[in-house]
Amino acid sequence: MDVDSLWTSILGEIELETSRASFASFFHGTRIARLENNLVEISCPNQASAIMLGSRFRPLLLSLLKTRLGKEPLFRFVVEPKKISPDKAGPLFASSQADFEKAFQKTGLNPNYTLENFAVSESNQMAHAAAQAVAKTPGKAYNPLFLWGSVGVGKTHLMQALGREALLKTPHLKLIYCTGEEFTNGIIEAIRNRSTAEFKKAYRTAKFLLVDDIQFIAGRESVQMEFFHTFNSIVQAGGQVVLTSDKPPKEIDKLEARLRSRFEGGLTIDISPQNFELRTAILLIKASARGINLPIETAKLLAASFEDVRALEGAFLRFLTEKGKGEDDDRAVARVVSQNSLLLQQKKLAQPERVLEIFASHFSLSPQVFLGDRRKREIVRPRQLLMYVLRQEMGLSYQEIGLFLGGRDHTTVLHGVEKITSLLPKNPTLRDDLSVLRRVLWG
Ligand code: ADP
Ligand code: MG
């Protein structure tokens, strides 16, 4: 039997044992790349599918291969990276690769957010399939594609990966990615500078518009009006709109009715929180993206202790720090987990009000300033650092922090925390502030 028919017959049997949707998302694009003696190499289109296949289908694959080969197989998964537009291979290839890279940089998309790095499971399978369809035939499949779910379920990742995919296919695509907050600030700024014509033109002529955390525009009249017209122009011209939100359209407070009906006019899909298995897969992907070979057992231990993916990523970084001090895997995990329970205790004891006072006195600002709207950098940074500490060290949710800090949107808090996370490695003053504050706070 040649390898292709061997694989077809195995897939035939697996298909009988799994649901159609999961069969399609896990096995799409797989094949046997090599068969020598009892070594079988199964090629997967991406890291995520390799990890999911390994964790979910290993026993089944083993037994199916064993029956057919007549001996115990040794098998492993290999990933064959996807090349851009294979039909364009040849002289055109290099130039479109360069075009893609140039276009990609302009969009500001995160290069780590790819479909290859996105693990699929029941909770996000529908969203993943819809994202693929939209990237493949923009403007035709669903318009808008509206993805919603709580913090950390992978909305931003999937949306950016989808944009990247569309750009890979068509490097000259006029694609814009922004957050609802950026759109809002952009239009407010344009009104202030009397440059709304430019702003409108830029957005209304997009062929592919991705707006992350669209709920942010709710409650602001001029912004919603501008978005309504932008949306209509793009869709009428055959373009594609993709939106994410923390809630379905009908639950977004203060959203204009006409926008709500537009948002509901395409495909709305929710993504639920990741289960244990998916968290494990995500952690393995994150590790391998850093070139770290994390044993699956260790990944499981961490994934079992942290239910929130962002917390899990933080835990993984602390795990690496512990390892750097010479701890073995088990002890490093144990330390990270116990630090976490210590943090939870601190959260119960410390009051956000007290933390605010300590911040105010450290930066010689009045506590009111932290709750207010002033946007000077001398105020914005301390405020973001406060968000960071409330989130990372006290474990308050983004919503709780937003509420505490004068009723800010949770995405503003999220961006604040992310800003500090990205600044800390390169900004010694900020690190000093943080370590002084930590000493005052936690002794
Ligand atoms: P959201 O926008 O829903 O709050 P993000 O897209 O920012 O969530 O995801 C939070 C983190 O978890 C990111 O680092 C992202 O890469 C990772 N992540 C979430 N879901 C997945 C997934 N299915 N596969 C791989 N990584 C994921
Ligand atoms: Mg997001």
PDB file of C-alpha atoms in Angstrom, residues 188-436:
ATOM      1  CA  ILE A 188     -12.441  62.780  17.829  1.00  0.00           C
ATOM      2  CA  GLU A 189      -8.995  64.038  16.894  1.00  0.00           C
ATOM      3  CA  ALA A 190     -10.067  64.578  13.283  1.00  0.00           C
ATOM      4  CA  ILE A 191     -13.047  66.619  14.394  1.00  0.00           C
ATOM      5  CA  ARG A 192     -10.809  68.704  16.610  1.00  0.00           C
ATOM      6  CA  ASN A 193      -8.293  69.317  13.799  1.00  0.00           C
ATOM      7  CA  ARG A 194     -10.986  69.786  11.208  1.00  0.00           C
ATOM      8  CA  SER A 195      -9.481  66.963   9.179  1.00  0.00           C
ATOM      9  CA  THR A 196     -12.456  64.633   9.114  1.00  0.00           C
ATOM     10  CA  ALA A 197     -12.415  64.389   5.311  1.00  0.00           C
ATOM     11  CA  GLU A 198      -9.079  62.584   5.352  1.00  0.00           C
ATOM     12  CA  PHE A 199     -10.107  60.323   8.177  1.00  0.00           C
ATOM     13  CA  LYS A 200     -13.333  59.400   6.448  1.00  0.00           C
ATOM     14  CA  LYS A 201     -11.637  58.737   3.172  1.00  0.00           C
ATOM     15  CA  ALA A 202      -8.977  56.506   4.689  1.00  0.00           C
ATOM     16  CA  TYR A 203     -11.500  54.271   6.405  1.00  0.00           C
ATOM     17  CA  ARG A 204     -14.320  54.366   3.917  1.00  0.00           C
ATOM     18  CA  THR A 205     -12.121  53.252   1.049  1.00  0.00           C
ATOM     19  CA  ALA A 206     -10.719  50.258   2.903  1.00  0.00           C
ATOM     20  CA  LYS A 207     -11.336  46.882   1.328  1.00  0.00           C
ATOM     21  CA  PHE A 208     -10.830  44.977   4.536  1.00  0.00           C
ATOM     22  CA  LEU A 209     -11.542  46.567   7.882  1.00  0.00           C
ATOM     23  CA  LEU A 210     -10.800  44.844  11.177  1.00  0.00           C
ATOM     24  CA  VAL A 211     -11.978  46.582  14.323  1.00  0.00           C
ATOM     25  CA  ASP A 212     -11.020  44.961  17.596  1.00  0.00           C
ATOM     26  CA  ASP A 213     -13.187  45.635  20.668  1.00  0.00           C
ATOM     27  CA  ILE A 214     -15.863  47.481  18.729  1.00  0.00           C
ATOM     28  CA  GLN A 215     -17.967  47.812  21.907  1.00  0.00           C
ATOM     29  CA  PHE A 216     -15.796  50.802  22.699  1.00  0.00           C
ATOM     30  CA  ILE A 217     -17.577  53.020  20.171  1.00  0.00           C
ATOM     31  CA  ALA A 218     -20.947  52.587  21.905  1.00  0.00           C
ATOM     32  CA  GLY A 219     -22.395  55.634  23.622  1.00  0.00           C
ATOM     33  CA  ARG A 220     -20.523  58.148  21.469  1.00  0.00           C
ATOM     34  CA  GLU A 221     -22.825  59.638  18.903  1.00  0.00           C
ATOM     35  CA  SER A 222     -20.467  61.158  16.347  1.00  0.00           C
ATOM     36  CA  VAL A 223     -18.250  58.104  16.448  1.00  0.00           C
ATOM     37  CA  GLN A 224     -21.113  55.700  15.899  1.00  0.00           C
ATOM     38  CA  MET A 225     -22.398  57.763  13.030  1.00  0.00           C
ATOM     39  CA  GLU A 226     -19.008  57.753  11.357  1.00  0.00           C
ATOM     40  CA  PHE A 227     -18.668  54.037  11.867  1.00  0.00           C
ATOM     41  CA  PHE A 228     -22.097  53.441  10.385  1.00  0.00           C
ATOM     42  CA  HIS A 229     -21.143  55.255   7.182  1.00  0.00           C
ATOM     43  CA  THR A 230     -17.747  53.614   7.054  1.00  0.00           C
ATOM     44  CA  PHE A 231     -19.339  50.222   7.407  1.00  0.00           C
ATOM     45  CA  ASN A 232     -21.857  50.887   4.656  1.00  0.00           C
ATOM     46  CA  SER A 233     -19.289  52.255   2.201  1.00  0.00           C
ATOM     47  CA  ILE A 234     -17.018  49.284   2.650  1.00  0.00           C
ATOM     48  CA  VAL A 235     -19.713  46.669   2.391  1.00  0.00           C
ATOM     49  CA  GLN A 236     -21.379  48.316  -0.597  1.00  0.00           C
ATOM     50  CA  ALA A 237     -18.070  48.366  -2.423  1.00  0.00           C
ATOM     51  CA  GLY A 238     -17.727  44.627  -1.878  1.00  0.00           C
ATOM     52  CA  GLY A 239     -15.223  44.915   0.978  1.00  0.00           C
ATOM     53  CA  GLN A 240     -15.068  42.914   4.181  1.00  0.00           C
ATOM     54  CA  VAL A 241     -15.635  43.978   7.786  1.00  0.00           C
ATOM     55  CA  VAL A 242     -14.597  41.905  10.802  1.00  0.00           C
ATOM     56  CA  LEU A 243     -15.430  42.956  14.348  1.00  0.00           C
ATOM     57  CA  THR A 244     -14.712  41.636  17.812  1.00  0.00           C
ATOM     58  CA  SER A 245     -16.441  42.491  21.026  1.00  0.00           C
ATOM     59  CA  ASP A 246     -16.764  41.311  24.590  1.00  0.00           C
ATOM     60  CA  LYS A 247     -20.525  40.912  24.131  1.00  0.00           C
ATOM     61  CA  PRO A 248     -22.949  39.980  21.362  1.00  0.00           C
ATOM     62  CA  PRO A 249     -24.445  43.000  19.526  1.00  0.00           C
ATOM     63  CA  LYS A 250     -27.733  42.880  21.381  1.00  0.00           C
ATOM     64  CA  GLU A 251     -26.023  43.168  24.750  1.00  0.00           C
ATOM     65  CA  ILE A 252     -23.757  46.095  23.945  1.00  0.00           C
ATOM     66  CA  ASP A 253     -25.008  48.931  26.034  1.00  0.00           C
ATOM     67  CA  LYS A 254     -25.782  52.235  24.274  1.00  0.00           C
ATOM     68  CA  LEU A 255     -25.182  50.855  20.811  1.00  0.00           C
ATOM     69  CA  GLU A 256     -27.327  52.585  18.182  1.00  0.00           C
ATOM     70  CA  ALA A 257     -30.096  50.384  16.837  1.00  0.00           C
ATOM     71  CA  ARG A 258     -29.015  50.744  13.215  1.00  0.00           C
ATOM     72  CA  LEU A 259     -25.493  49.633  14.060  1.00  0.00           C
ATOM     73  CA  ARG A 260     -26.813  46.738  16.062  1.00  0.00           C
ATOM     74  CA  SER A 261     -28.832  45.551  13.117  1.00  0.00           C
ATOM     75  CA  ARG A 262     -25.811  45.888  10.823  1.00  0.00           C
ATOM     76  CA  PHE A 263     -23.680  43.926  13.261  1.00  0.00           C
ATOM     77  CA  GLU A 264     -26.294  41.215  13.427  1.00  0.00           C
ATOM     78  CA  GLY A 265     -26.663  41.122   9.663  1.00  0.00           C
ATOM     79  CA  GLY A 266     -23.638  38.925   9.071  1.00  0.00           C
ATOM     80  CA  LEU A 267     -22.389  36.000  11.092  1.00  0.00           C
ATOM     81  CA  THR A 268     -22.100  36.289  14.881  1.00  0.00           C
ATOM     82  CA  ILE A 269     -20.017  33.665  16.642  1.00  0.00           C
ATOM     83  CA  ASP A 270     -19.015  33.371  20.241  1.00  0.00           C
ATOM     84  CA  ILE A 271     -15.760  31.915  21.498  1.00  0.00           C
ATOM     85  CA  SER A 272     -15.890  30.318  24.918  1.00  0.00           C
ATOM     86  CA  PRO A 273     -13.084  30.116  27.443  1.00  0.00           C
ATOM     87  CA  GLN A 274     -10.424  27.516  26.712  1.00  0.00           C
ATOM     88  CA  ASN A 275     -10.655  24.175  28.421  1.00  0.00           C
ATOM     89  CA  PHE A 276      -7.674  22.444  29.986  1.00  0.00           C
ATOM     90  CA  GLU A 277      -6.602  20.696  26.824  1.00  0.00           C
ATOM     91  CA  LEU A 278      -6.678  23.840  24.728  1.00  0.00           C
ATOM     92  CA  ARG A 279      -4.754  25.783  27.365  1.00  0.00           C
ATOM     93  CA  THR A 280      -2.108  23.068  27.283  1.00  0.00           C
ATOM     94  CA  ALA A 281      -1.882  23.293  23.491  1.00  0.00           C
ATOM     95  CA  ILE A 282      -1.635  27.090  23.629  1.00  0.00           C
ATOM     96  CA  LEU A 283       1.138  26.901  26.168  1.00  0.00           C
ATOM     97  CA  LEU A 284       3.057  24.410  24.046  1.00  0.00           C
ATOM     98  CA  ILE A 285       2.698  26.692  21.041  1.00  0.00           C
ATOM     99  CA  LYS A 286       3.901  29.715  23.010  1.00  0.00           C
ATOM    100  CA  ALA A 287       6.878  27.732  24.259  1.00  0.00           C
ATOM    101  CA  SER A 288       7.826  26.467  20.851  1.00  0.00           C
ATOM    102  CA  ALA A 289       7.517  29.966  19.394  1.00  0.00           C
ATOM    103  CA  ARG A 290      10.271  30.920  21.839  1.00  0.00           C
ATOM    104  CA  GLY A 291      12.297  27.933  20.768  1.00  0.00           C
ATOM    105  CA  ILE A 292      11.700  26.198  24.087  1.00  0.00           C
ATOM    106  CA  ASN A 293      10.952  22.523  24.186  1.00  0.00           C
ATOM    107  CA  LEU A 294       8.470  22.322  27.057  1.00  0.00           C
ATOM    108  CA  PRO A 295       7.651  18.757  28.151  1.00  0.00           C
ATOM    109  CA  ILE A 296       3.966  18.068  27.713  1.00  0.00           C
ATOM    110  CA  GLU A 297       3.596  16.942  31.353  1.00  0.00           C
ATOM    111  CA  THR A 298       4.945  20.261  32.585  1.00  0.00           C
ATOM    112  CA  ALA A 299       2.644  22.151  30.258  1.00  0.00           C
ATOM    113  CA  LYS A 300      -0.284  20.203  31.662  1.00  0.00           C
ATOM    114  CA  LEU A 301       0.688  21.013  35.241  1.00  0.00           C
ATOM    115  CA  LEU A 302       0.764  24.716  34.492  1.00  0.00           C
ATOM    116  CA  ALA A 303      -2.413  24.636  32.414  1.00  0.00           C
ATOM    117  CA  ALA A 304      -4.197  22.888  35.256  1.00  0.00           C
ATOM    118  CA  SER A 305      -3.332  25.662  37.710  1.00  0.00           C
ATOM    119  CA  PHE A 306      -4.151  28.706  35.586  1.00  0.00           C
ATOM    120  CA  GLU A 307      -7.514  28.985  33.928  1.00  0.00           C
ATOM    121  CA  ASP A 308      -7.007  32.359  32.364  1.00  0.00           C
ATOM    122  CA  VAL A 309      -4.726  32.209  29.315  1.00  0.00           C
ATOM    123  CA  ARG A 310      -3.052  35.493  30.031  1.00  0.00           C
ATOM    124  CA  ALA A 311      -2.320  34.406  33.587  1.00  0.00           C
ATOM    125  CA  LEU A 312      -1.015  31.171  32.160  1.00  0.00           C
ATOM    126  CA  GLU A 313       1.373  33.045  29.898  1.00  0.00           C
ATOM    127  CA  GLY A 314       2.582  35.067  32.883  1.00  0.00           C
ATOM    128  CA  ALA A 315       3.040  31.875  34.851  1.00  0.00           C
ATOM    129  CA  PHE A 316       5.071  30.420  32.013  1.00  0.00           C
ATOM    130  CA  LEU A 317       7.439  33.392  32.080  1.00  0.00           C
ATOM    131  CA  ARG A 318       7.878  33.025  35.829  1.00  0.00           C
ATOM    132  CA  PHE A 319       8.458  29.330  35.278  1.00  0.00           C
ATOM    133  CA  LEU A 320      11.299  30.181  32.896  1.00  0.00           C
ATOM    134  CA  THR A 321      12.774  32.543  35.476  1.00  0.00           C
ATOM    135  CA  GLU A 322      12.723  29.795  38.090  1.00  0.00           C
ATOM    136  CA  LYS A 323      14.367  27.415  35.641  1.00  0.00           C
ATOM    137  CA  GLY A 324      16.991  30.047  34.970  1.00  0.00           C
ATOM    138  CA  LYS A 325      17.858  29.910  38.676  1.00  0.00           C
ATOM    139  CA  GLY A 326      18.639  26.245  38.232  1.00  0.00           C
ATOM    140  CA  GLU A 327      15.395  24.646  39.406  1.00  0.00           C
ATOM    141  CA  ASP A 328      14.192  21.501  37.657  1.00  0.00           C
ATOM    142  CA  ASP A 329      10.805  21.526  35.905  1.00  0.00           C
ATOM    143  CA  ASP A 330       8.766  20.132  38.783  1.00  0.00           C
ATOM    144  CA  ARG A 331      10.181  22.459  41.380  1.00  0.00           C
ATOM    145  CA  ALA A 332       9.864  25.432  39.068  1.00  0.00           C
ATOM    146  CA  VAL A 333       6.179  24.643  38.510  1.00  0.00           C
ATOM    147  CA  ALA A 334       5.638  24.185  42.227  1.00  0.00           C
ATOM    148  CA  ARG A 335       7.159  27.577  42.919  1.00  0.00           C
ATOM    149  CA  VAL A 336       5.099  29.340  40.303  1.00  0.00           C
ATOM    150  CA  VAL A 337       1.924  27.762  41.602  1.00  0.00           C
ATOM    151  CA  SER A 338       2.669  28.655  45.201  1.00  0.00           C
ATOM    152  CA  GLN A 339       3.600  32.228  44.276  1.00  0.00           C
ATOM    153  CA  ASN A 340       0.210  32.372  42.660  1.00  0.00           C
ATOM    154  CA  SER A 341      -1.657  31.344  45.765  1.00  0.00           C
ATOM    155  CA  LEU A 342       0.374  33.873  47.722  1.00  0.00           C
ATOM    156  CA  LEU A 343      -0.712  36.526  45.258  1.00  0.00           C
ATOM    157  CA  LEU A 344      -4.323  35.513  45.667  1.00  0.00           C
ATOM    158  CA  GLN A 345      -3.951  35.958  49.424  1.00  0.00           C
ATOM    159  CA  GLN A 346      -2.439  39.397  48.909  1.00  0.00           C
ATOM    160  CA  LYS A 347      -5.358  40.294  46.719  1.00  0.00           C
ATOM    161  CA  LYS A 348      -7.760  39.460  49.508  1.00  0.00           C
ATOM    162  CA  LEU A 349      -5.820  41.508  52.029  1.00  0.00           C
ATOM    163  CA  ALA A 350      -4.881  44.556  50.013  1.00  0.00           C
ATOM    164  CA  GLN A 351      -7.453  47.178  49.172  1.00  0.00           C
ATOM    165  CA  PRO A 352      -7.263  48.917  45.807  1.00  0.00           C
ATOM    166  CA  GLU A 353      -7.855  52.199  47.656  1.00  0.00           C
ATOM    167  CA  ARG A 354      -4.700  51.691  49.670  1.00  0.00           C
ATOM    168  CA  VAL A 355      -2.715  50.878  46.538  1.00  0.00           C
ATOM    169  CA  LEU A 356      -4.034  54.052  44.940  1.00  0.00           C
ATOM    170  CA  GLU A 357      -2.888  56.127  47.925  1.00  0.00           C
ATOM    171  CA  ILE A 358       0.567  54.614  47.780  1.00  0.00           C
ATOM    172  CA  PHE A 359       0.801  55.369  44.075  1.00  0.00           C
ATOM    173  CA  ALA A 360      -0.409  58.905  44.578  1.00  0.00           C
ATOM    174  CA  SER A 361       2.188  59.624  47.193  1.00  0.00           C
ATOM    175  CA  HIS A 362       4.988  57.933  45.255  1.00  0.00           C
ATOM    176  CA  PHE A 363       4.315  60.037  42.161  1.00  0.00           C
ATOM    177  CA  SER A 364       3.291  63.157  44.115  1.00  0.00           C
ATOM    178  CA  LEU A 365      -0.064  63.296  42.389  1.00  0.00           C
ATOM    179  CA  SER A 366      -3.493  63.539  43.903  1.00  0.00           C
ATOM    180  CA  PRO A 367      -5.471  60.258  43.905  1.00  0.00           C
ATOM    181  CA  GLN A 368      -8.202  62.034  41.919  1.00  0.00           C
ATOM    182  CA  VAL A 369      -5.808  62.463  39.013  1.00  0.00           C
ATOM    183  CA  PHE A 370      -5.589  58.692  38.585  1.00  0.00           C
ATOM    184  CA  LEU A 371      -9.341  58.474  38.220  1.00  0.00           C
ATOM    185  CA  GLY A 372      -9.650  61.447  35.898  1.00  0.00           C
ATOM    186  CA  ASP A 373      -9.215  61.914  32.162  1.00  0.00           C
ATOM    187  CA  ARG A 374      -6.003  63.917  31.902  1.00  0.00           C
ATOM    188  CA  ARG A 375      -3.822  62.509  29.174  1.00  0.00           C
ATOM    189  CA  LYS A 376      -0.411  63.986  29.783  1.00  0.00           C
ATOM    190  CA  ARG A 377       2.264  61.355  29.790  1.00  0.00           C
ATOM    191  CA  GLU A 378       3.365  62.210  33.361  1.00  0.00           C
ATOM    192  CA  ILE A 379      -0.095  61.091  34.390  1.00  0.00           C
ATOM    193  CA  VAL A 380      -0.870  58.410  31.856  1.00  0.00           C
ATOM    194  CA  ARG A 381       2.185  56.276  32.716  1.00  0.00           C
ATOM    195  CA  PRO A 382       1.608  56.169  36.483  1.00  0.00           C
ATOM    196  CA  ARG A 383      -2.044  55.431  35.796  1.00  0.00           C
ATOM    197  CA  GLN A 384      -1.111  52.566  33.493  1.00  0.00           C
ATOM    198  CA  LEU A 385       1.376  51.276  36.025  1.00  0.00           C
ATOM    199  CA  LEU A 386      -1.389  51.290  38.595  1.00  0.00           C
ATOM    200  CA  MET A 387      -3.551  49.279  36.214  1.00  0.00           C
ATOM    201  CA  TYR A 388      -0.663  46.876  35.797  1.00  0.00           C
ATOM    202  CA  VAL A 389      -0.217  46.350  39.529  1.00  0.00           C
ATOM    203  CA  LEU A 390      -3.935  45.975  40.173  1.00  0.00           C
ATOM    204  CA  ARG A 391      -4.099  43.351  37.445  1.00  0.00           C
ATOM    205  CA  GLN A 392      -0.832  41.430  37.684  1.00  0.00           C
ATOM    206  CA  GLU A 393      -0.143  41.620  41.387  1.00  0.00           C
ATOM    207  CA  MET A 394      -3.609  41.795  42.857  1.00  0.00           C
ATOM    208  CA  GLY A 395      -5.444  39.801  40.225  1.00  0.00           C
ATOM    209  CA  LEU A 396      -8.347  42.228  39.811  1.00  0.00           C
ATOM    210  CA  SER A 397     -10.206  41.736  36.544  1.00  0.00           C
ATOM    211  CA  TYR A 398      -9.962  44.333  33.771  1.00  0.00           C
ATOM    212  CA  GLN A 399     -13.578  45.256  34.432  1.00  0.00           C
ATOM    213  CA  GLU A 400     -12.999  45.733  38.137  1.00  0.00           C
ATOM    214  CA  ILE A 401     -10.015  47.954  37.478  1.00  0.00           C
ATOM    215  CA  GLY A 402     -11.899  50.001  34.896  1.00  0.00           C
ATOM    216  CA  LEU A 403     -14.694  50.547  37.347  1.00  0.00           C
ATOM    217  CA  PHE A 404     -12.338  51.429  40.154  1.00  0.00           C
ATOM    218  CA  LEU A 405     -10.455  53.943  38.001  1.00  0.00           C
ATOM    219  CA  GLY A 406     -13.356  56.228  37.342  1.00  0.00           C
ATOM    220  CA  GLY A 407     -15.426  53.978  35.083  1.00  0.00           C
ATOM    221  CA  ARG A 408     -12.971  53.272  32.275  1.00  0.00           C
ATOM    222  CA  ASP A 409     -13.662  50.681  29.638  1.00  0.00           C
ATOM    223  CA  HIS A 410     -11.953  47.371  30.357  1.00  0.00           C
ATOM    224  CA  THR A 411     -10.158  47.468  27.009  1.00  0.00           C
ATOM    225  CA  THR A 412      -8.470  50.718  28.039  1.00  0.00           C
ATOM    226  CA  VAL A 413      -7.209  48.889  31.104  1.00  0.00           C
ATOM    227  CA  LEU A 414      -6.086  46.001  28.938  1.00  0.00           C
ATOM    228  CA  HIS A 415      -4.121  48.313  26.681  1.00  0.00           C
ATOM    229  CA  GLY A 416      -2.626  50.032  29.703  1.00  0.00           C
ATOM    230  CA  VAL A 417      -1.446  46.750  31.161  1.00  0.00           C
ATOM    231  CA  GLU A 418      -0.045  45.688  27.799  1.00  0.00           C
ATOM    232  CA  LYS A 419       1.722  48.995  27.370  1.00  0.00           C
ATOM    233  CA  ILE A 420       3.508  48.583  30.704  1.00  0.00           C
ATOM    234  CA  THR A 421       4.328  44.956  29.911  1.00  0.00           C
ATOM    235  CA  SER A 422       6.014  46.036  26.702  1.00  0.00           C
ATOM    236  CA  LEU A 423       7.788  49.026  28.293  1.00  0.00           C
ATOM    237  CA  LEU A 424       9.195  47.302  31.374  1.00  0.00           C
ATOM    238  CA  PRO A 425      12.007  45.449  29.596  1.00  0.00           C
ATOM    239  CA  LYS A 426      13.309  48.635  27.980  1.00  0.00           C
ATOM    240  CA  ASN A 427      12.554  51.308  30.510  1.00  0.00           C
ATOM    241  CA  PRO A 428      14.727  51.272  33.663  1.00  0.00           C
ATOM    242  CA  THR A 429      12.959  54.227  35.314  1.00  0.00           C
ATOM    243  CA  LEU A 430       9.667  52.414  35.087  1.00  0.00           C
ATOM    244  CA  ARG A 431      11.250  49.265  36.515  1.00  0.00           C
ATOM    245  CA  ASP A 432      12.642  51.273  39.427  1.00  0.00           C
ATOM    246  CA  ASP A 433       9.262  52.824  40.125  1.00  0.00           C
ATOM    247  CA  LEU A 434       7.694  49.406  40.118  1.00  0.00           C
ATOM    248  CA  SER A 435      10.212  47.852  42.442  1.00  0.00           C
ATOM    249  CA  VAL A 436       9.975  50.719  44.940  1.00  0.00           C
TER     250      VAL A 436
END
